[in-house]
C-alpha atoms as an extended CHARMM CRD file, in Angstrom:
* protein
*
       261  EXT
         1         1  MET       CA            -36.5280000000       -9.8620000000       21.2750000000  PROA      1               0.0000000000
         2         2  GLN       CA            -38.7380000000       -6.8350000000       21.8660000000  PROA      2               0.0000000000
         3         3  ILE       CA            -37.1570000000       -3.3880000000       21.4240000000  PROA      3               0.0000000000
         4         4  GLN       CA            -38.8240000000       -0.8500000000       23.6760000000  PROA      4               0.0000000000
         5         5  SER       CA            -37.1140000000        2.2960000000       22.5260000000  PROA      5               0.0000000000
         6         6  VAL       CA            -34.7110000000        3.5680000000       19.8410000000  PROA      6               0.0000000000
         7         7  THR       CA            -32.0480000000        6.2460000000       20.2800000000  PROA      7               0.0000000000
         8         8  ALA       CA            -29.6900000000        7.6540000000       17.6570000000  PROA      8               0.0000000000
         9         9  CYS       CA            -26.4610000000        9.0380000000       19.1910000000  PROA      9               0.0000000000
        10        10  TYR       CA            -24.1360000000       10.8260000000       16.8320000000  PROA      10              0.0000000000
        11        11  PHE       CA            -21.2910000000       13.2710000000       16.3420000000  PROA      11              0.0000000000
        12        12  SER       CA            -22.0660000000       14.9870000000       13.0660000000  PROA      12              0.0000000000
        13        13  PRO       CA            -20.5560000000       18.4410000000       12.3330000000  PROA      13              0.0000000000
        14        14  THR       CA            -21.9610000000       18.6460000000        8.7710000000  PROA      14              0.0000000000
        15        15  ASP       CA            -25.1030000000       16.4670000000        9.3530000000  PROA      15              0.0000000000
        16        16  THR       CA            -23.9950000000       13.5500000000        7.1300000000  PROA      16              0.0000000000
        17        17  SER       CA            -23.4130000000       11.1420000000       10.0080000000  PROA      17              0.0000000000
        18        18  ARG       CA            -26.7510000000       12.1780000000       11.5220000000  PROA      18              0.0000000000
        19        19  ARG       CA            -28.5700000000       11.4630000000        8.2540000000  PROA      19              0.0000000000
        20        20  GLY       CA            -27.1710000000        7.9270000000        8.0720000000  PROA      20              0.0000000000
        21        21  ALA       CA            -27.8230000000        7.1450000000       11.7040000000  PROA      21              0.0000000000
        22        22  MET       CA            -31.3390000000        8.4780000000       11.5070000000  PROA      22              0.0000000000
        23        23  ALA       CA            -32.1770000000        6.5780000000        8.3390000000  PROA      23              0.0000000000
        24        24  VAL       CA            -31.2970000000        3.3620000000       10.1790000000  PROA      24              0.0000000000
        25        25  ALA       CA            -33.0250000000        4.3050000000       13.4290000000  PROA      25              0.0000000000
        26        26  GLU       CA            -36.2880000000        5.3560000000       11.8700000000  PROA      26              0.0000000000
        27        27  ILE       CA            -36.9960000000        1.9370000000       10.2910000000  PROA      27              0.0000000000
        28        28  PHE       CA            -37.8720000000        0.4690000000       13.6830000000  PROA      28              0.0000000000
        29        29  GLU       CA            -41.2490000000        2.2690000000       13.6060000000  PROA      29              0.0000000000
        30        30  GLN       CA            -40.8700000000        3.8720000000       16.9730000000  PROA      30              0.0000000000
        31        31  PRO       CA            -40.2010000000        7.4880000000       17.9370000000  PROA      31              0.0000000000
        32        32  VAL       CA            -36.4960000000        8.0170000000       17.7810000000  PROA      32              0.0000000000
        33        33  ARG       CA            -34.7520000000        9.9520000000       20.4930000000  PROA      33              0.0000000000
        34        34  GLU       CA            -31.7400000000       11.8920000000       19.2440000000  PROA      34              0.0000000000
        35        35  VAL       CA            -28.6080000000       12.5120000000       21.2310000000  PROA      35              0.0000000000
        36        36  ASP       CA            -26.4950000000       15.0100000000       19.3440000000  PROA      36              0.0000000000
        37        37  LEU       CA            -22.9290000000       14.9040000000       20.6640000000  PROA      37              0.0000000000
        38        38  THR       CA            -21.6840000000       17.5650000000       18.2530000000  PROA      38              0.0000000000
        39        39  PRO       CA            -22.1530000000       20.8630000000       20.2030000000  PROA      39              0.0000000000
        40        40  MET       CA            -19.4730000000       22.0120000000       22.6310000000  PROA      40              0.0000000000
        41        41  ALA       CA            -20.9130000000       21.0320000000       26.0210000000  PROA      41              0.0000000000
        42        42  ASP       CA            -20.1880000000       19.1270000000       29.2510000000  PROA      42              0.0000000000
        43        43  TYR       CA            -21.7630000000       15.7340000000       28.6070000000  PROA      43              0.0000000000
        44        44  ALA       CA            -23.2210000000       13.7490000000       31.4990000000  PROA      44              0.0000000000
        45        45  GLU       CA            -23.1710000000        9.9710000000       31.2370000000  PROA      45              0.0000000000
        46        46  ARG       CA            -26.2780000000        8.4940000000       29.6020000000  PROA      46              0.0000000000
        47        47  THR       CA            -27.2360000000        4.8860000000       30.2860000000  PROA      47              0.0000000000
        48        48  PHE       CA            -29.2120000000        2.3850000000       28.2450000000  PROA      48              0.0000000000
        49        49  GLY       CA            -30.8360000000       -0.8740000000       29.1640000000  PROA      49              0.0000000000
        50        50  PRO       CA            -30.9970000000       -4.3410000000       27.4990000000  PROA      50              0.0000000000
        51        51  GLU       CA            -34.3380000000       -3.7060000000       25.7400000000  PROA      51              0.0000000000
        52        52  GLU       CA            -33.2650000000       -0.4330000000       24.1620000000  PROA      52              0.0000000000
        53        53  LEU       CA            -31.7050000000       -0.0730000000       20.7220000000  PROA      53              0.0000000000
        54        54  VAL       CA            -28.9410000000        2.5060000000       20.1760000000  PROA      54              0.0000000000
        55        55  VAL       CA            -27.6350000000        3.6010000000       16.7670000000  PROA      55              0.0000000000
        56        56  LEU       CA            -24.1810000000        5.1330000000       16.9640000000  PROA      56              0.0000000000
        57        57  GLY       CA            -22.9570000000        7.5230000000       14.2480000000  PROA      57              0.0000000000
        58        58  ALA       CA            -19.6860000000        9.3070000000       13.5990000000  PROA      58              0.0000000000
        59        59  PRO       CA            -17.5700000000       10.5950000000       10.7150000000  PROA      59              0.0000000000
        60        60  VAL       CA            -14.1540000000        9.2600000000        9.6630000000  PROA      60              0.0000000000
        61        61  TYR       CA            -11.1450000000       11.5890000000        9.9910000000  PROA      61              0.0000000000
        62        62  GLY       CA             -7.9760000000       10.1790000000        8.4660000000  PROA      62              0.0000000000
        63        63  GLY       CA             -9.2140000000        6.5760000000        8.8630000000  PROA      63              0.0000000000
        64        64  ARG       CA            -10.1360000000        6.9670000000       12.5370000000  PROA      64              0.0000000000
        65        65  LEU       CA            -12.9630000000        8.3380000000       14.6760000000  PROA      65              0.0000000000
        66        66  PRO       CA            -12.3810000000       12.0060000000       15.4780000000  PROA      66              0.0000000000
        67        67  ALA       CA            -10.8060000000       12.0100000000       18.8950000000  PROA      67              0.0000000000
        68        68  VAL       CA            -13.4080000000       14.4020000000       20.2060000000  PROA      68              0.0000000000
        69        69  ALA       CA            -16.1780000000       12.1350000000       18.9090000000  PROA      69              0.0000000000
        70        70  ALA       CA            -14.6760000000        9.0790000000       20.6070000000  PROA      70              0.0000000000
        71        71  ALA       CA            -14.4810000000       10.9710000000       23.9200000000  PROA      71              0.0000000000
        72        72  ARG       CA            -18.1270000000       12.0500000000       23.7100000000  PROA      72              0.0000000000
        73        73  LEU       CA            -19.3490000000        8.6060000000       22.6700000000  PROA      73              0.0000000000
        74        74  ARG       CA            -17.6460000000        7.2590000000       25.8440000000  PROA      74              0.0000000000
        75        75  THR       CA            -20.2010000000        9.2240000000       27.8700000000  PROA      75              0.0000000000
        76        76  LEU       CA            -22.7120000000        6.5620000000       26.7190000000  PROA      76              0.0000000000
        77        77  ARG       CA            -23.0570000000        3.3740000000       28.7670000000  PROA      77              0.0000000000
        78        78  GLY       CA            -24.9800000000        0.2920000000       27.8360000000  PROA      78              0.0000000000
        79        79  SER       CA            -26.1280000000       -2.6740000000       29.8620000000  PROA      79              0.0000000000
        80        80  HSD       CA            -25.9890000000       -5.5290000000       27.3330000000  PROA      80              0.0000000000
        81        81  THR       CA            -27.7050000000       -3.0290000000       25.0050000000  PROA      81              0.0000000000
        82        82  PRO       CA            -28.0180000000       -3.8460000000       21.2910000000  PROA      82              0.0000000000
        83        83  CYS       CA            -26.4930000000       -1.2520000000       19.0080000000  PROA      83              0.0000000000
        84        84  ILE       CA            -25.9670000000       -0.6290000000       15.3310000000  PROA      84              0.0000000000
        85        85  LEU       CA            -22.7160000000        1.0490000000       14.2980000000  PROA      85              0.0000000000
        86        86  THR       CA            -22.4120000000        3.6390000000       11.4720000000  PROA      86              0.0000000000
        87        87  VAL       CA            -19.4610000000        5.5800000000       10.2490000000  PROA      87              0.0000000000
        88        88  THR       CA            -19.5730000000        8.0570000000        7.3390000000  PROA      88              0.0000000000
        89        89  TYR       CA            -16.6060000000        8.8120000000        5.1290000000  PROA      89              0.0000000000
        90        90  GLY       CA            -15.8980000000       10.8710000000        2.0920000000  PROA      90              0.0000000000
        91        91  ASN       CA            -15.1500000000        8.2220000000       -0.6240000000  PROA      91              0.0000000000
        92        92  ARG       CA            -11.5110000000        7.4660000000        0.3220000000  PROA      92              0.0000000000
        93        93  ASP       CA            -11.5690000000        4.7480000000        2.9780000000  PROA      93              0.0000000000
        94        94  TYR       CA            -12.7490000000        4.1880000000        6.5200000000  PROA      94              0.0000000000
        95        95  ASP       CA             -9.6380000000        2.2280000000        7.4900000000  PROA      95              0.0000000000
        96        96  ASP       CA             -9.8130000000        1.4960000000       11.2570000000  PROA      96              0.0000000000
        97        97  ALA       CA            -12.6900000000        3.7960000000       12.1720000000  PROA      97              0.0000000000
        98        98  LEU       CA            -15.4790000000        1.1840000000       12.1790000000  PROA      98              0.0000000000
        99        99  LEU       CA            -13.3610000000       -1.2600000000       14.1450000000  PROA      99              0.0000000000
       100       100  GLU       CA            -12.5340000000        1.5110000000       16.6150000000  PROA      100             0.0000000000
       101       101  LEU       CA            -16.2670000000        2.2560000000       16.9980000000  PROA      101             0.0000000000
       102       102  TYR       CA            -16.9570000000       -1.4240000000       17.5410000000  PROA      102             0.0000000000
       103       103  ASP       CA            -14.2740000000       -1.6670000000       20.2910000000  PROA      103             0.0000000000
       104       104  LEU       CA            -15.5940000000        1.5000000000       21.9210000000  PROA      104             0.0000000000
       105       105  ALA       CA            -19.1510000000        0.1660000000       21.9010000000  PROA      105             0.0000000000
       106       106  VAL       CA            -18.1410000000       -3.1450000000       23.4760000000  PROA      106             0.0000000000
       107       107  GLU       CA            -16.0200000000       -1.3390000000       26.0410000000  PROA      107             0.0000000000
       108       108  ARG       CA            -19.0610000000        0.7450000000       27.0650000000  PROA      108             0.0000000000
       109       109  GLY       CA            -21.3780000000       -2.2180000000       27.5310000000  PROA      109             0.0000000000
       110       110  PHE       CA            -23.1410000000       -2.4070000000       24.1580000000  PROA      110             0.0000000000
       111       111  VAL       CA            -23.5900000000       -5.4150000000       21.9370000000  PROA      111             0.0000000000
       112       112  PRO       CA            -23.0580000000       -4.4540000000       18.2510000000  PROA      112             0.0000000000
       113       113  VAL       CA            -25.5580000000       -6.4020000000       16.1240000000  PROA      113             0.0000000000
       114       114  ALA       CA            -24.7200000000       -4.8190000000       12.7740000000  PROA      114             0.0000000000
       115       115  ALA       CA            -22.5340000000       -2.1180000000       11.2240000000  PROA      115             0.0000000000
       116       116  ALA       CA            -22.3400000000        0.0980000000        8.2050000000  PROA      116             0.0000000000
       117       117  ALA       CA            -19.7020000000        2.3030000000        6.4930000000  PROA      117             0.0000000000
       118       118  LEU       CA            -21.6400000000        4.9530000000        4.6150000000  PROA      118             0.0000000000
       119       119  ILE       CA            -20.5920000000        7.4000000000        1.9440000000  PROA      119             0.0000000000
       120       120  GLY       CA            -21.1200000000       11.1190000000        2.5470000000  PROA      120             0.0000000000
       121       121  GLN       CA            -19.9080000000       14.2290000000        0.7750000000  PROA      121             0.0000000000
       122       122  HSD       CA            -16.2740000000       14.9440000000        1.7070000000  PROA      122             0.0000000000
       123       123  THR       CA            -15.6310000000       18.1160000000        3.6680000000  PROA      123             0.0000000000
       124       124  PHE       CA            -13.0230000000       19.1940000000        1.1180000000  PROA      124             0.0000000000
       125       125  GLY       CA            -13.6960000000       19.7480000000       -2.5820000000  PROA      125             0.0000000000
       126       126  HSD       CA            -16.6110000000       18.1970000000       -4.3760000000  PROA      126             0.0000000000
       127       127  ILE       CA            -16.0600000000       14.5470000000       -3.6660000000  PROA      127             0.0000000000
       128       128  ALA       CA            -19.1510000000       12.3630000000       -3.4000000000  PROA      128             0.0000000000
       129       129  ALA       CA            -21.1890000000       15.5700000000       -3.8220000000  PROA      129             0.0000000000
       130       130  GLY       CA            -24.7700000000       15.3180000000       -2.6960000000  PROA      130             0.0000000000
       131       131  ARG       CA            -24.3110000000       12.0330000000       -0.8240000000  PROA      131             0.0000000000
       132       132  PRO       CA            -26.0010000000       10.5650000000        1.0710000000  PROA      132             0.0000000000
       133       133  ASN       CA            -28.6440000000       10.9370000000       -1.6640000000  PROA      133             0.0000000000
       134       134  ALA       CA            -32.1030000000        9.3920000000       -1.8370000000  PROA      134             0.0000000000
       135       135  ASP       CA            -30.6990000000        6.0880000000       -3.1260000000  PROA      135             0.0000000000
       136       136  ASP       CA            -28.1850000000        5.9300000000       -0.2730000000  PROA      136             0.0000000000
       137       137  ILE       CA            -30.9310000000        6.5540000000        2.3000000000  PROA      137             0.0000000000
       138       138  ALA       CA            -33.1190000000        3.8570000000        0.7260000000  PROA      138             0.0000000000
       139       139  GLU       CA            -30.1680000000        1.4120000000        1.0020000000  PROA      139             0.0000000000
       140       140  ASP       CA            -29.7220000000        2.3450000000        4.6300000000  PROA      140             0.0000000000
       141       141  ARG       CA            -33.3540000000        1.6100000000        5.3110000000  PROA      141             0.0000000000
       142       142  LEU       CA            -33.2500000000       -1.7790000000        3.6170000000  PROA      142             0.0000000000
       143       143  PHE       CA            -30.2370000000       -2.6480000000        5.7680000000  PROA      143             0.0000000000
       144       144  ALA       CA            -32.0490000000       -1.5150000000        8.9120000000  PROA      144             0.0000000000
       145       145  ALA       CA            -35.0740000000       -3.5970000000        7.9630000000  PROA      145             0.0000000000
       146       146  ARG       CA            -32.8360000000       -6.6770000000        7.8110000000  PROA      146             0.0000000000
       147       147  VAL       CA            -31.4310000000       -5.8250000000       11.2620000000  PROA      147             0.0000000000
       148       148  ARG       CA            -34.9940000000       -5.4070000000       12.5590000000  PROA      148             0.0000000000
       149       149  GLY       CA            -35.9050000000       -8.8720000000       11.2650000000  PROA      149             0.0000000000
       150       150  ARG       CA            -32.8290000000      -10.3670000000       12.9210000000  PROA      150             0.0000000000
       151       151  LEU       CA            -33.6290000000       -8.8070000000       16.2530000000  PROA      151             0.0000000000
       152       152  ALA       CA            -37.2490000000       -9.9910000000       16.0600000000  PROA      152             0.0000000000
       153       153  GLY       CA            -36.0380000000      -13.5680000000       15.4760000000  PROA      153             0.0000000000
       154       154  TRP       CA            -34.0170000000      -13.6710000000       18.6660000000  PROA      154             0.0000000000
       155       155  GLU       CA            -35.6150000000      -14.6330000000       21.9390000000  PROA      155             0.0000000000
       156       156  ARG       CA            -32.7980000000      -12.8650000000       23.7530000000  PROA      156             0.0000000000
       157       157  LEU       CA            -29.7390000000      -10.9160000000       22.7310000000  PROA      157             0.0000000000
       158       158  PRO       CA            -26.5960000000      -13.0520000000       22.4440000000  PROA      158             0.0000000000
       159       159  GLU       CA            -23.5700000000      -12.2230000000       24.5120000000  PROA      159             0.0000000000
       160       160  ARG       CA            -21.6940000000      -11.4200000000       21.3190000000  PROA      160             0.0000000000
       161       161  VAL       CA            -22.6570000000      -11.1720000000       17.6440000000  PROA      161             0.0000000000
       162       162  PRO       CA            -19.8030000000      -12.0040000000       15.2610000000  PROA      162             0.0000000000
       163       163  LEU       CA            -19.2950000000       -9.1600000000       12.7840000000  PROA      163             0.0000000000
       164       164  ALA       CA            -16.6520000000       -9.1870000000       10.0650000000  PROA      164             0.0000000000
       165       165  ILE       CA            -15.3650000000       -5.6300000000       10.4700000000  PROA      165             0.0000000000
       166       166  LYS       CA            -12.2200000000       -4.6760000000        8.6720000000  PROA      166             0.0000000000
       167       167  GLY       CA             -9.4510000000       -2.8090000000       10.3750000000  PROA      167             0.0000000000
       168       168  ASN       CA             -6.3090000000       -3.2350000000       12.4100000000  PROA      168             0.0000000000
       169       169  ARG       CA             -5.2910000000       -3.0810000000       16.0430000000  PROA      169             0.0000000000
       170       170  PRO       CA             -3.3750000000       -0.9730000000       16.9810000000  PROA      170             0.0000000000
       171       171  TYR       CA             -5.2310000000        1.5660000000       14.9210000000  PROA      171             0.0000000000
       172       172  LYS       CA             -3.5150000000        3.8030000000       12.4160000000  PROA      172             0.0000000000
       173       173  GLU       CA             -2.7100000000        7.3660000000       13.2090000000  PROA      173             0.0000000000
       174       174  GLY       CA             -5.5770000000        9.7350000000       12.5140000000  PROA      174             0.0000000000
       175       175  GLY       CA             -8.6320000000       11.2570000000       14.0760000000  PROA      175             0.0000000000
       176       176  LYS       CA             -7.3330000000       14.8260000000       14.2960000000  PROA      176             0.0000000000
       177       177  GLY       CA             -8.9790000000       16.5000000000       11.2750000000  PROA      177             0.0000000000
       178       178  GLY       CA             -7.2970000000       18.3210000000        8.4820000000  PROA      178             0.0000000000
       179       179  SER       CA             -4.9030000000       21.2570000000        8.3150000000  PROA      179             0.0000000000
       180       180  PHE       CA             -7.1590000000       23.6920000000        6.4020000000  PROA      180             0.0000000000
       181       181  ARG       CA             -8.8720000000       26.4890000000        8.2940000000  PROA      181             0.0000000000
       182       182  PRO       CA            -12.0750000000       28.3680000000        7.5740000000  PROA      182             0.0000000000
       183       183  GLN       CA            -11.5960000000       31.8340000000        6.2100000000  PROA      183             0.0000000000
       184       184  THR       CA            -13.7910000000       34.8960000000        6.8540000000  PROA      184             0.0000000000
       185       185  ASP       CA            -14.9280000000       37.4590000000        4.3030000000  PROA      185             0.0000000000
       186       186  PRO       CA            -15.0340000000       40.7360000000        6.3150000000  PROA      186             0.0000000000
       187       187  GLU       CA            -17.3890000000       42.3490000000        3.8030000000  PROA      187             0.0000000000
       188       188  ARG       CA            -20.0290000000       39.6820000000        4.3770000000  PROA      188             0.0000000000
       189       189  CYS       CA            -19.5190000000       38.9340000000        8.0930000000  PROA      189             0.0000000000
       190       190  THR       CA            -22.2550000000       40.5310000000       10.2120000000  PROA      190             0.0000000000
       191       191  GLY       CA            -20.6030000000       39.6990000000       13.4960000000  PROA      191             0.0000000000
       192       192  CYS       CA            -23.4870000000       37.5080000000       14.6510000000  PROA      192             0.0000000000
       193       193  GLY       CA            -21.1050000000       35.0000000000       16.3200000000  PROA      193             0.0000000000
       194       194  LEU       CA            -23.0360000000       31.9350000000       15.1880000000  PROA      194             0.0000000000
       195       195  CYS       CA            -19.8750000000       30.3140000000       13.8100000000  PROA      195             0.0000000000
       196       196  ALA       CA            -18.3020000000       30.4510000000       17.3060000000  PROA      196             0.0000000000
       197       197  LYS       CA            -21.4910000000       29.0810000000       18.8860000000  PROA      197             0.0000000000
       198       198  VAL       CA            -21.7860000000       26.0490000000       16.6080000000  PROA      198             0.0000000000
       199       199  CYS       CA            -18.0690000000       25.0780000000       16.5740000000  PROA      199             0.0000000000
       200       200  PRO       CA            -17.8770000000       21.5840000000       18.0550000000  PROA      200             0.0000000000
       201       201  VAL       CA            -14.5860000000       22.2810000000       19.7930000000  PROA      201             0.0000000000
       202       202  GLY       CA            -14.6890000000       25.9940000000       20.6410000000  PROA      202             0.0000000000
       203       203  ALA       CA            -11.9420000000       26.8610000000       18.1990000000  PROA      203             0.0000000000
       204       204  ILE       CA            -13.4360000000       30.1500000000       16.9930000000  PROA      204             0.0000000000
       205       205  ASP       CA            -12.9340000000       33.2470000000       19.1520000000  PROA      205             0.0000000000
       206       206  PRO       CA            -16.4420000000       34.7000000000       19.8180000000  PROA      206             0.0000000000
       207       207  GLN       CA            -14.9380000000       38.1890000000       20.1750000000  PROA      207             0.0000000000
       208       208  ASP       CA            -13.1190000000       38.0230000000       16.8530000000  PROA      208             0.0000000000
       209       209  VAL       CA            -14.4450000000       35.2340000000       14.5780000000  PROA      209             0.0000000000
       210       210  THR       CA            -11.4800000000       35.6050000000       12.2180000000  PROA      210             0.0000000000
       211       211  LYS       CA             -9.2880000000       34.0740000000       14.9420000000  PROA      211             0.0000000000
       212       212  ILE       CA             -9.0270000000       30.2260000000       14.8890000000  PROA      212             0.0000000000
       213       213  ASP       CA             -7.3250000000       28.1510000000       17.5500000000  PROA      213             0.0000000000
       214       214  ASP       CA             -5.2130000000       25.8100000000       15.4030000000  PROA      214             0.0000000000
       215       215  SER       CA             -4.7250000000       23.3350000000       18.2870000000  PROA      215             0.0000000000
       216       216  ARG       CA             -8.4990000000       22.7940000000       18.4540000000  PROA      216             0.0000000000
       217       217  CYS       CA             -9.8860000000       23.2240000000       14.9300000000  PROA      217             0.0000000000
       218       218  LEU       CA            -11.0370000000       19.9920000000       13.2770000000  PROA      218             0.0000000000
       219       219  SER       CA            -11.3520000000       21.4190000000        9.7660000000  PROA      219             0.0000000000
       220       220  CYS       CA            -14.8540000000       20.1210000000        9.8480000000  PROA      220             0.0000000000
       221       221  PHE       CA            -16.1570000000       23.3390000000        8.1850000000  PROA      221             0.0000000000
       222       222  ARG       CA            -19.3240000000       23.2700000000       10.2530000000  PROA      222             0.0000000000
       223       223  CYS       CA            -19.0170000000       27.0190000000       10.5320000000  PROA      223             0.0000000000
       224       224  ILE       CA            -18.9860000000       27.3590000000        6.7430000000  PROA      224             0.0000000000
       225       225  ARG       CA            -22.1650000000       25.2720000000        6.4100000000  PROA      225             0.0000000000
       226       226  ARG       CA            -23.9670000000       27.1950000000        9.1330000000  PROA      226             0.0000000000
       227       227  CYS       CA            -22.9650000000       30.8110000000        8.3550000000  PROA      227             0.0000000000
       228       228  PRO       CA            -26.1910000000       32.6180000000        7.3900000000  PROA      228             0.0000000000
       229       229  ALA       CA            -24.3060000000       35.3830000000        5.5860000000  PROA      229             0.0000000000
       230       230  GLY       CA            -22.0190000000       33.1810000000        3.5450000000  PROA      230             0.0000000000
       231       231  ALA       CA            -19.0700000000       34.9050000000        5.1770000000  PROA      231             0.0000000000
       232       232  LYS       CA            -17.1740000000       31.7030000000        6.0350000000  PROA      232             0.0000000000
       233       233  ASN       CA            -15.3680000000       29.9250000000        3.2620000000  PROA      233             0.0000000000
       234       234  PRO       CA            -12.5010000000       27.3990000000        2.7200000000  PROA      234             0.0000000000
       235       235  HSD       CA            -10.5250000000       29.4040000000        0.1750000000  PROA      235             0.0000000000
       236       236  SER       CA             -6.9330000000       29.7990000000        1.3310000000  PROA      236             0.0000000000
       237       237  GLU       CA             -4.1510000000       29.5910000000       -1.1910000000  PROA      237             0.0000000000
       238       238  ALA       CA             -3.1840000000       26.1330000000        0.1140000000  PROA      238             0.0000000000
       239       239  TYR       CA             -6.7120000000       24.8320000000       -0.0530000000  PROA      239             0.0000000000
       240       240  ASP       CA             -7.3750000000       26.0190000000       -3.5610000000  PROA      240             0.0000000000
       241       241  ALA       CA             -4.0910000000       24.4290000000       -4.7310000000  PROA      241             0.0000000000
       242       242  PHE       CA             -4.8940000000       21.1440000000       -3.0640000000  PROA      242             0.0000000000
       243       243  VAL       CA             -8.5060000000       20.5840000000       -4.0540000000  PROA      243             0.0000000000
       244       244  PRO       CA             -8.2640000000       19.9200000000       -7.8370000000  PROA      244             0.0000000000
       245       245  GLY       CA             -5.8570000000       16.9510000000       -7.4330000000  PROA      245             0.0000000000
       246       246  PHE       CA             -7.8200000000       15.7050000000       -4.4230000000  PROA      246             0.0000000000
       247       247  ASN       CA            -11.0850000000       15.7530000000       -6.3870000000  PROA      247             0.0000000000
       248       248  GLU       CA             -9.4460000000       13.7870000000       -9.1960000000  PROA      248             0.0000000000
       249       249  LYS       CA             -7.8140000000       11.2600000000       -6.8570000000  PROA      249             0.0000000000
       250       250  LEU       CA            -11.1340000000       10.3690000000       -5.1850000000  PROA      250             0.0000000000
       251       251  ALA       CA            -13.3870000000       10.6510000000       -8.2000000000  PROA      251             0.0000000000
       252       252  THR       CA            -14.1590000000        6.9130000000       -8.4150000000  PROA      252             0.0000000000
       253       253  ARG       CA            -17.5240000000        6.2560000000       -6.8370000000  PROA      253             0.0000000000
       254       254  ARG       CA            -17.6020000000        3.9800000000       -3.8110000000  PROA      254             0.0000000000
       255       255  GLU       CA            -20.6430000000        2.2510000000       -2.3990000000  PROA      255             0.0000000000
       256       256  ASN       CA            -22.0190000000        1.8700000000        1.0990000000  PROA      256             0.0000000000
       257       257  GLU       CA            -20.9820000000       -1.2690000000        3.0080000000  PROA      257             0.0000000000
       258       258  TYR       CA            -23.3160000000       -3.0850000000        5.3100000000  PROA      258             0.0000000000
       259       259  ILE       CA            -22.1960000000       -5.7550000000        7.7830000000  PROA      259             0.0000000000
       260       260  LEU       CA            -24.6000000000       -8.2340000000        9.4030000000  PROA      260             0.0000000000
       261       261  ASP       CA            -22.1970000000      -11.1230000000       10.0320000000  PROA      261             0.0000000000
């Protein structure tokens, strides 16, 4: 079958899910349109046809898709549209997240043709630091090249492509983010308000960036990554007590998983 366009759609607070999705999308040797579902916004429905390819990307929070990511991904609608699924997780496990993304894609009119569970640096501590690295991205591209060959060998897209994706229905509890909250160093903070602007869920008060809405915050630490003054940090007493044991528990390296059948 002939793919006429490629779009990468992702929810990626710290850019790791974007990097994986884009590594896969770029192998199809066409300009890649990006649909970033991370910023706080009112998302209109986007539709895709049967000769377009969509790469979906999202992180794993507690073994599930973040609830906000799932909601925004549901603004996408396919029409027997081939898609490649990618989830990114921090070296623990992806549990039911990839299966959840598969079910969501099918529900929205897409036909998943392949899937990947990719390792990215964990939000907390120093787990899987630096990943995805150059070797990971190279693996992603080899996987995408195999998918490209499969698609080229089909005259038309099947109604369903069997994929052996692990997970359970009903899904486990999860998808709500962690309990740690970003801290603000008042001596470094310039009051620029960028942290409030980039928060995916509007949890930071733009009038007083030290105030966090606990009911909204994902503990994604996007604000920490984006703060130009280095004023945001994770270092509460609870966080600093938790991290050493967490680093040790998840120290064993895990590899990316690629699913084509």
